[in-house]
Coordinates of C-alpha atoms and ligand atoms in Angstrom, one line a residue:
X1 CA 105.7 83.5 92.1
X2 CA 109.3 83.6 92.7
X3 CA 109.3 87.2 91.6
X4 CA 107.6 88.1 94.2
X5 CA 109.6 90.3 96.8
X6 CA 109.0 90.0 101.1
X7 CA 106.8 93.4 101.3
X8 CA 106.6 95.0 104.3
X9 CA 105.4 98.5 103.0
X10 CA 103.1 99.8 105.4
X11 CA 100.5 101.2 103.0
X12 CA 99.4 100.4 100.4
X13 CA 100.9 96.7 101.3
X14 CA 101.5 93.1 100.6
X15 CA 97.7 91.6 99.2
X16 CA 97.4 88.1 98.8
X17 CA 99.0 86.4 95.6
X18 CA 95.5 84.6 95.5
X19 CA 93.7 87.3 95.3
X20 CA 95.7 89.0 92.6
X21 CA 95.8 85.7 90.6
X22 CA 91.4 86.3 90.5
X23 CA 91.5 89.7 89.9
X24 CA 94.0 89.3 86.8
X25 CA 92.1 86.0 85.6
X26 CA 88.7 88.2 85.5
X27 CA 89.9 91.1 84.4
X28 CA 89.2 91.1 81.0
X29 CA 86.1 89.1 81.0
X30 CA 84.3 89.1 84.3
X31 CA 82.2 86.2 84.5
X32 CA 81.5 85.8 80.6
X33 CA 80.2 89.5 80.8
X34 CA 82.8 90.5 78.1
X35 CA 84.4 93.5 80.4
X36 CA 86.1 93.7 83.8
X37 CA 84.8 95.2 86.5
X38 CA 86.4 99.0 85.6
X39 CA 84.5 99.4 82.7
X40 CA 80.6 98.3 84.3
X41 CA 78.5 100.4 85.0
X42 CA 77.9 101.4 88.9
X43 CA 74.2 100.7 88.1
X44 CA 74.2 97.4 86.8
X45 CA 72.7 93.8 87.8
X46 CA 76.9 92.9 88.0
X47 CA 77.9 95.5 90.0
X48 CA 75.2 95.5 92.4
X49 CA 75.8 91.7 93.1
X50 CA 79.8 92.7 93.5
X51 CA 78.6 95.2 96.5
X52 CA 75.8 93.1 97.6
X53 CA 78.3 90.4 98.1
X54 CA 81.2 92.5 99.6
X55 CA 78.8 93.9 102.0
X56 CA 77.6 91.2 103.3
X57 CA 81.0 88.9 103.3
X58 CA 82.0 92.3 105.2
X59 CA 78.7 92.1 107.8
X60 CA 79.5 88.0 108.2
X61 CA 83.4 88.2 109.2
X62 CA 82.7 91.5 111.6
X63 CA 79.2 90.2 112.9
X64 CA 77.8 93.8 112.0
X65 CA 75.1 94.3 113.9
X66 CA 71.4 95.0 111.6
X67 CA 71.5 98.4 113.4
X68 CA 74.8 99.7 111.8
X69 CA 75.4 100.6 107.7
X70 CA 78.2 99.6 105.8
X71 CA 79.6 102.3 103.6
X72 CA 82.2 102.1 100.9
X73 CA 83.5 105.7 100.4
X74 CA 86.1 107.8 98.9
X75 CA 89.0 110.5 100.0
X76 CA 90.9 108.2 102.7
X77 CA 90.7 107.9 106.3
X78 CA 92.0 111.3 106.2
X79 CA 88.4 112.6 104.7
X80 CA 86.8 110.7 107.7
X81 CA 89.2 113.0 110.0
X82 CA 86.8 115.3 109.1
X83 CA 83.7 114.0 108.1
X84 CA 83.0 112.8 111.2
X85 CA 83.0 116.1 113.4
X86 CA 81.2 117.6 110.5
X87 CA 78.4 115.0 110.8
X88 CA 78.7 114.0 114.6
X89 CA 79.7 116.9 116.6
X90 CA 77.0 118.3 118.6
X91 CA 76.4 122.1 119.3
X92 CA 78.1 122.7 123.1
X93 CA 79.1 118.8 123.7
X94 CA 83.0 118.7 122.6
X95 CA 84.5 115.5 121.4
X96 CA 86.6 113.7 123.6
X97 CA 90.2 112.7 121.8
X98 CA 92.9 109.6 122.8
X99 CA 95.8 111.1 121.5
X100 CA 98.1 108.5 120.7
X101 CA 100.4 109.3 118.0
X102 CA 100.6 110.7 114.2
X103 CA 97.0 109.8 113.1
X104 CA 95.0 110.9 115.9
X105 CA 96.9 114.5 115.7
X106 CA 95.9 114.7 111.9
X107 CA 92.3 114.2 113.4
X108 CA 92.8 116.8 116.1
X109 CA 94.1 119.3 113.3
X110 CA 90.4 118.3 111.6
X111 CA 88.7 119.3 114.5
X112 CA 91.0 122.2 115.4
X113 CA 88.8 123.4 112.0
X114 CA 85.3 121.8 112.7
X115 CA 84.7 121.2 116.7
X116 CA 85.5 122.0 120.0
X117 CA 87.3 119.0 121.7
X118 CA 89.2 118.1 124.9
X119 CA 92.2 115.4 125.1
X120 CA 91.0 113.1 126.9
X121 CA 94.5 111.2 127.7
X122 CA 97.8 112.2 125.6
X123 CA 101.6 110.2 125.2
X124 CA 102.6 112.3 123.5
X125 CA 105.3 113.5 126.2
X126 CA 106.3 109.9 126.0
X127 CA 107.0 110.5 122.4
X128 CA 104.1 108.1 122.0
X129 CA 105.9 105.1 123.0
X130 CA 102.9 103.6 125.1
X131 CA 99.1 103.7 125.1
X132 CA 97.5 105.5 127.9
X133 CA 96.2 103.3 131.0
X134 CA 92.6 103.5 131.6
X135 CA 93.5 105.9 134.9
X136 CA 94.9 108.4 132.7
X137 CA 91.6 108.4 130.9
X138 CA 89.3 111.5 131.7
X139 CA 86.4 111.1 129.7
X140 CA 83.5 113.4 129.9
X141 CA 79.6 112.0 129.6
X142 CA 78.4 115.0 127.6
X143 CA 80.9 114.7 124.8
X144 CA 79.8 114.6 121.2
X145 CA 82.2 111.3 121.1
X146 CA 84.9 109.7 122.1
X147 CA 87.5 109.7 119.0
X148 CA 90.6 106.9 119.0
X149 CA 92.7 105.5 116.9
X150 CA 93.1 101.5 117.3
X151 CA 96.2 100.6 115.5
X152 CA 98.7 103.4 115.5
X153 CA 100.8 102.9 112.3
X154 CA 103.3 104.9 112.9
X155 CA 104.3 104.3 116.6
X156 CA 103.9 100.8 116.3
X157 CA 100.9 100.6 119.6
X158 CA 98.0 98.9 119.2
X159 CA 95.2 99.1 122.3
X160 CA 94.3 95.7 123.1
X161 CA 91.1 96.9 125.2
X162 CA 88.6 99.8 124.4
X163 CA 87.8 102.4 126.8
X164 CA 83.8 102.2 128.5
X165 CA 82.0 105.2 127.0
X166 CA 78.9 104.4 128.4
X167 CA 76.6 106.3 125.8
X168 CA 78.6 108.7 124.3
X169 CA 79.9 106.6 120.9
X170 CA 83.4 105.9 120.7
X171 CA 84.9 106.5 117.0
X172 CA 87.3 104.5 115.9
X173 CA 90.1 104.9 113.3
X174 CA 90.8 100.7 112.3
X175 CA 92.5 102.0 109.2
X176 CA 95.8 99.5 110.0
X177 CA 94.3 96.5 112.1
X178 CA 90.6 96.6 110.7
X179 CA 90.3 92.5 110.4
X180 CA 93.4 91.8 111.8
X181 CA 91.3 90.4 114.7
X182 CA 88.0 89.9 116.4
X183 CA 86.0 93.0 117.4
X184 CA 82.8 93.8 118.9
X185 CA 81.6 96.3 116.4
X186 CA 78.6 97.3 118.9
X187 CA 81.4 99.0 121.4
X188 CA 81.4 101.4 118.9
X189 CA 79.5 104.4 117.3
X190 CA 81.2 104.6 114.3
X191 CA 84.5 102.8 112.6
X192 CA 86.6 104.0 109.6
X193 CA 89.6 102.4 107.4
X194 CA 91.5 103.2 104.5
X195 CA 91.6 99.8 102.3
X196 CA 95.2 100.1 101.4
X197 CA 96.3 98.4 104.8
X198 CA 94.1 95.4 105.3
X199 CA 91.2 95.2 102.7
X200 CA 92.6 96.3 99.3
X201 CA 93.7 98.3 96.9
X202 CA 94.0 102.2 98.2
X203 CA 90.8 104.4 96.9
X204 CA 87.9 102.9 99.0
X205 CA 87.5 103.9 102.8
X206 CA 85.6 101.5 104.6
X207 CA 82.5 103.1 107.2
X208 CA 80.8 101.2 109.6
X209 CA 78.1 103.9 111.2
X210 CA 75.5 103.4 114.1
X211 CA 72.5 104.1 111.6
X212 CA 70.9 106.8 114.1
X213 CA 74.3 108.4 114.2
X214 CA 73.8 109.6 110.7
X215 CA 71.4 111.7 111.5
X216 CA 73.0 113.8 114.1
X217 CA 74.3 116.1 110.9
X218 CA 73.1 119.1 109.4
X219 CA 71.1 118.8 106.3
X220 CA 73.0 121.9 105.1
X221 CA 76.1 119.9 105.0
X222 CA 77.0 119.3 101.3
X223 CA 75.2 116.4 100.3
X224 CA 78.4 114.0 99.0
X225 CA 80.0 114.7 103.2
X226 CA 76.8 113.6 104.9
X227 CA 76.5 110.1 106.3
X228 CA 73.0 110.1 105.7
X229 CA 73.5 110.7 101.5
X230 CA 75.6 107.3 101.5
X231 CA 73.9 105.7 104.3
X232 CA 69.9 105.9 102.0
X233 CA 71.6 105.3 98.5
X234 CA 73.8 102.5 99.9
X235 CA 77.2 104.2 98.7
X236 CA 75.4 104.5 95.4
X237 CA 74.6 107.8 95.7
X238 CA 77.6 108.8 92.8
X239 CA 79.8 106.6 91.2
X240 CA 81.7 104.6 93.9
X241 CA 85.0 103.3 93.7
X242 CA 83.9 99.8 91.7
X243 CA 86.9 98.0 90.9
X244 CA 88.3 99.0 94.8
X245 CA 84.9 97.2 96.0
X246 CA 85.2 94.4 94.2
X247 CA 89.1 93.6 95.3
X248 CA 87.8 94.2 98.8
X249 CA 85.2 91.1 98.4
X250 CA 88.1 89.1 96.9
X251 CA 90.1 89.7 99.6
X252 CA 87.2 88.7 102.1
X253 CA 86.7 85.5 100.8
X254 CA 90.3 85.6 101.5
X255 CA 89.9 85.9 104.7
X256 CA 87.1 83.1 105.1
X257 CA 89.4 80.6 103.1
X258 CA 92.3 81.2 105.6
X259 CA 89.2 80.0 108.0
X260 CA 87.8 83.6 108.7
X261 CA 89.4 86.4 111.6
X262 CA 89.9 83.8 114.1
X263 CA 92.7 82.1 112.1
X264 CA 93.8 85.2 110.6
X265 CA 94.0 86.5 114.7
X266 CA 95.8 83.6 115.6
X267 CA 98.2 84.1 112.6
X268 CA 99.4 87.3 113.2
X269 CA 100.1 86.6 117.0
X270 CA 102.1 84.0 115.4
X271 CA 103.8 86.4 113.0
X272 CA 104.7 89.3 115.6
X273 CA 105.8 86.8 118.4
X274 CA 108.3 85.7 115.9
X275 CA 109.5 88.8 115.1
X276 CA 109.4 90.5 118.8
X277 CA 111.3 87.5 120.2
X278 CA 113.8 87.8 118.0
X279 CA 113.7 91.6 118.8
X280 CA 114.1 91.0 122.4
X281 CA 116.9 88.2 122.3
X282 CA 119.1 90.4 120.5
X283 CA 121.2 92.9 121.9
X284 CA 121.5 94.6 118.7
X285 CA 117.8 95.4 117.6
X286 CA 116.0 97.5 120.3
X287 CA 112.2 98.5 120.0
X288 CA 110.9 101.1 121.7
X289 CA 107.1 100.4 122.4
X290 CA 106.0 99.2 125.5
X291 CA 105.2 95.4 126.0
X292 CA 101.7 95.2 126.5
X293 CA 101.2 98.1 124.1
X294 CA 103.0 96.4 121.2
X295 CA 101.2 96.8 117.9
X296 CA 100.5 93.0 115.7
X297 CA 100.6 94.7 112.3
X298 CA 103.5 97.3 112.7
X299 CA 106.3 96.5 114.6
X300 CA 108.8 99.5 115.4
X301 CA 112.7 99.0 115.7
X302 CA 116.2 100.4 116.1
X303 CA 119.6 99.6 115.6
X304 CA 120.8 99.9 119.1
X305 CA 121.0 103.7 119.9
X306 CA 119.5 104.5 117.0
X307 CA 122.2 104.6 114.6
X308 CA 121.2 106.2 111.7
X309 CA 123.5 105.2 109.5
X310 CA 123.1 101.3 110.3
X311 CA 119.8 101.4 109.5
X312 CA 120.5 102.9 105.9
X313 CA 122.4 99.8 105.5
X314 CA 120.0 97.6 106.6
X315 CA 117.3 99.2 104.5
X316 CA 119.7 98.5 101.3
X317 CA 120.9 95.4 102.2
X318 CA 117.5 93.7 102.8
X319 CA 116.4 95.5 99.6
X320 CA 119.1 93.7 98.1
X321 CA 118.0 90.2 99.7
X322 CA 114.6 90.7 98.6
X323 CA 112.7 92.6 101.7
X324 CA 111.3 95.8 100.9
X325 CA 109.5 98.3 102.9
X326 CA 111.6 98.2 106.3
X327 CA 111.9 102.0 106.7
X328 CA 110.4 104.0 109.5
X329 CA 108.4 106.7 109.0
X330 CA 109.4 109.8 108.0
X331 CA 108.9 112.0 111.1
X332 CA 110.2 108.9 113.3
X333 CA 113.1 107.4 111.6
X334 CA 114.3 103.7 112.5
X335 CA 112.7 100.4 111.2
X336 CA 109.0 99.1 110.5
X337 CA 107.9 95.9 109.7
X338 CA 104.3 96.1 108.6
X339 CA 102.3 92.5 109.1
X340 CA 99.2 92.5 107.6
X341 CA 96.5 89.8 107.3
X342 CA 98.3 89.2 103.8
X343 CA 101.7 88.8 105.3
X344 CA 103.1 85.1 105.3
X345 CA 104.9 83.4 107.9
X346 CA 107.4 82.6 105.8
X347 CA 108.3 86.2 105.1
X348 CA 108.6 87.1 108.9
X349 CA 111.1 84.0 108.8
X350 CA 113.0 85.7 105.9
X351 CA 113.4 88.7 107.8
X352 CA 114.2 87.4 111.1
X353 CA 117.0 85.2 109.7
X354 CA 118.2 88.4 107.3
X355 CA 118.3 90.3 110.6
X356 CA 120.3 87.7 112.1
X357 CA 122.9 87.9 109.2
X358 CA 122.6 91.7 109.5
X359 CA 123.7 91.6 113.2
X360 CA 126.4 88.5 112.7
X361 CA 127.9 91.4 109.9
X362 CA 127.6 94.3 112.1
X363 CA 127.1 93.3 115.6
Ligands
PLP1 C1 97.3 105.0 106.7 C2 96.5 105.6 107.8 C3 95.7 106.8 107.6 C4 95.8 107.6 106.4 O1 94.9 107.0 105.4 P1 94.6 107.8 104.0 O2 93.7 106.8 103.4 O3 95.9 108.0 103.3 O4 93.9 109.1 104.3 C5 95.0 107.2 108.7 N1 94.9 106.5 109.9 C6 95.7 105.4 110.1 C7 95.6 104.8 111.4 C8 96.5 105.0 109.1 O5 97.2 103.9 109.3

């Protein structure tokens, strides 16, 4: 696999080389079927084994409770910003919103469209640069639901507690740390993530719904945006997205090889320590997010002062030494490393000792 480049795209992203190796070795002949996955049909013995399997894989690693559905669905986390408004907003009860960066003001221009809603605790004065502390929270016992986003890509903040919402079910967006560690999936109402982060290959979103939740929604709502449509034909309602499914149950038994989330938790500390120390040692390489607030699978940086044209260099130069995928964000700038489940040690090593070099160079 000496091919293979350091990836640290932050979505779609690294997968593991395991994984692919499967996926290519049954992809002409899935198990002596004589066709891959792709070309099966949605309503066969094969495929419904291949979701069966994912699903419950899925259910094992979280510990999904029997109370909540699993659904595999199309059109992003972004169609989640406003399917769930349109299926869990209630008539006079506004939604309560943790503003905390890019994502979640995506989802408040969703709402802006579908639902009343109140921000319940902003940074975004603070350019988003910290999470708010639970005294800056105002939350509201009435609301619809609370809405939050766990892992914000972008900013590089990842909450390492969840607000009490008593009985009002908080929402989560887990699009960029969904199995990055251990969760108690009953805090929560509802959870939603894109695969192309964590899971797989982009073209499935991942929906793990309180079951009575799904029947909060208007039964005018078209049929294919209602909960309750996915949640009774067990995302067989239309043709799902197969081959996206299956790579998603490859990648779980993934996980459980690596010796499930708890290894994979303990993994990524590893990864981000190594990468923040080195962060914080140097004089060179600043980052901006707040200690306790600092995100596991995206971790912001600058050239000191933010100079712009430095950071082009560094870009090009680790493209050149075989790391890709270090720019920031568009509407941010700077430097992101993205660390996935599927991100190795050994590339975090690579790019710490490149960024040594960088700064030996340039210092
Ligand atoms: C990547 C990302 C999204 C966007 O996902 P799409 O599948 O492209 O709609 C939404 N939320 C978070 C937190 C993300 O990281």
């Amino acid at each position: 696999m000496d091919d293979r480049v350091f990836n640290f795209n932050p979505g779609p992203a690294v997968l593991p080389v395991s994984v692919l190796e499967r996926a290519r070795d049954e992809l002409l002949n899935f198990k002596g079927l004589g066709m891959s996955v792709m070309e099966m049909s949605h309503r066969s013995k094969a495929f419904e084994a291949i979701l069966d399997r994912t699903e419950s894989l899925l259910r094992e690693i979280l510990s999904i409770p029997e109370e909540y559905a699993v659904l595999f669905l199309q059109g992003g986390a972004s169609l989640q910003f406003a399917m769930v408004p349109m299926n869990l907003a209630l008539d006079g009860r506004p939604v309560d919103v943790l503003d905390t960066g890019h994502w979640t003001r995506r989802a408040i221009a969703e709402l802006e469209k579908i639902a009343p809603y109140r921000i319940a605790a902003s940074t975004s004065e603070e350019g988003y640069r910290r999470l708010p502390r639970p005294d800056e929270i105002e939350l509201h016992p009435d609301a619809s639901y609370v809405y939050m986003a766990s892992n914000n890509t972008i900013y590089g903040t990842q909450w390492r507690w969840f607000p009490d919402t008593g009985n009002v079910p908080l929402v989560a967006d887990m699009s960029s740390d969904i199995l990055s560690r251990r969760i108690d999936v009953a805090r929560f109402g509802l959870i939603f993530a894109g695969a192309q982060k964590n899971l797989g290959p982009a073209g499935v979103t991942v929906v793990i719904l309180r079951r009575d939740l799904a029947e909060r929604a208007d039964e005018k709502l078209p049929t294919m945006l209602q909960y309750r449509t996915h949640v009774a034909r067990r995302s067989l309602y239309n043709t799902p997205p197969t081959f996206g499914i299956y790579f998603i149950g490859l990648v779980l038994e993934w996980v459980q090889s690596q010796g499930g989330l708890s290894a994979i938790e303990r993994r990524n500390e590893e990864k981000a320590r190594l990468l923040y120390e080195a962060l914080d040692a140097s004089e060179f390489y600043e980052t901006p997010v707040a200690g306790e607030d600092r995100s596991l699978m995206n971790v912001v940086f600058r050239i000191r002062g933010g100079d712009e044209e430095l950071e082009r260099r560094f870009v090009s130069e680790a493209e050149a030494a075989g790391l890709v995928g270090l720019k920031g964000h568009r509407s941010v700038g700077g430097l992101r490393a993205s660390l996935y489940n599927a991100q190795s040690v050994e590339a975090v090593c690579a790019l710490v000792d490149f960024m040594r070099a960088f700064e030996e160079k340039y210092g």
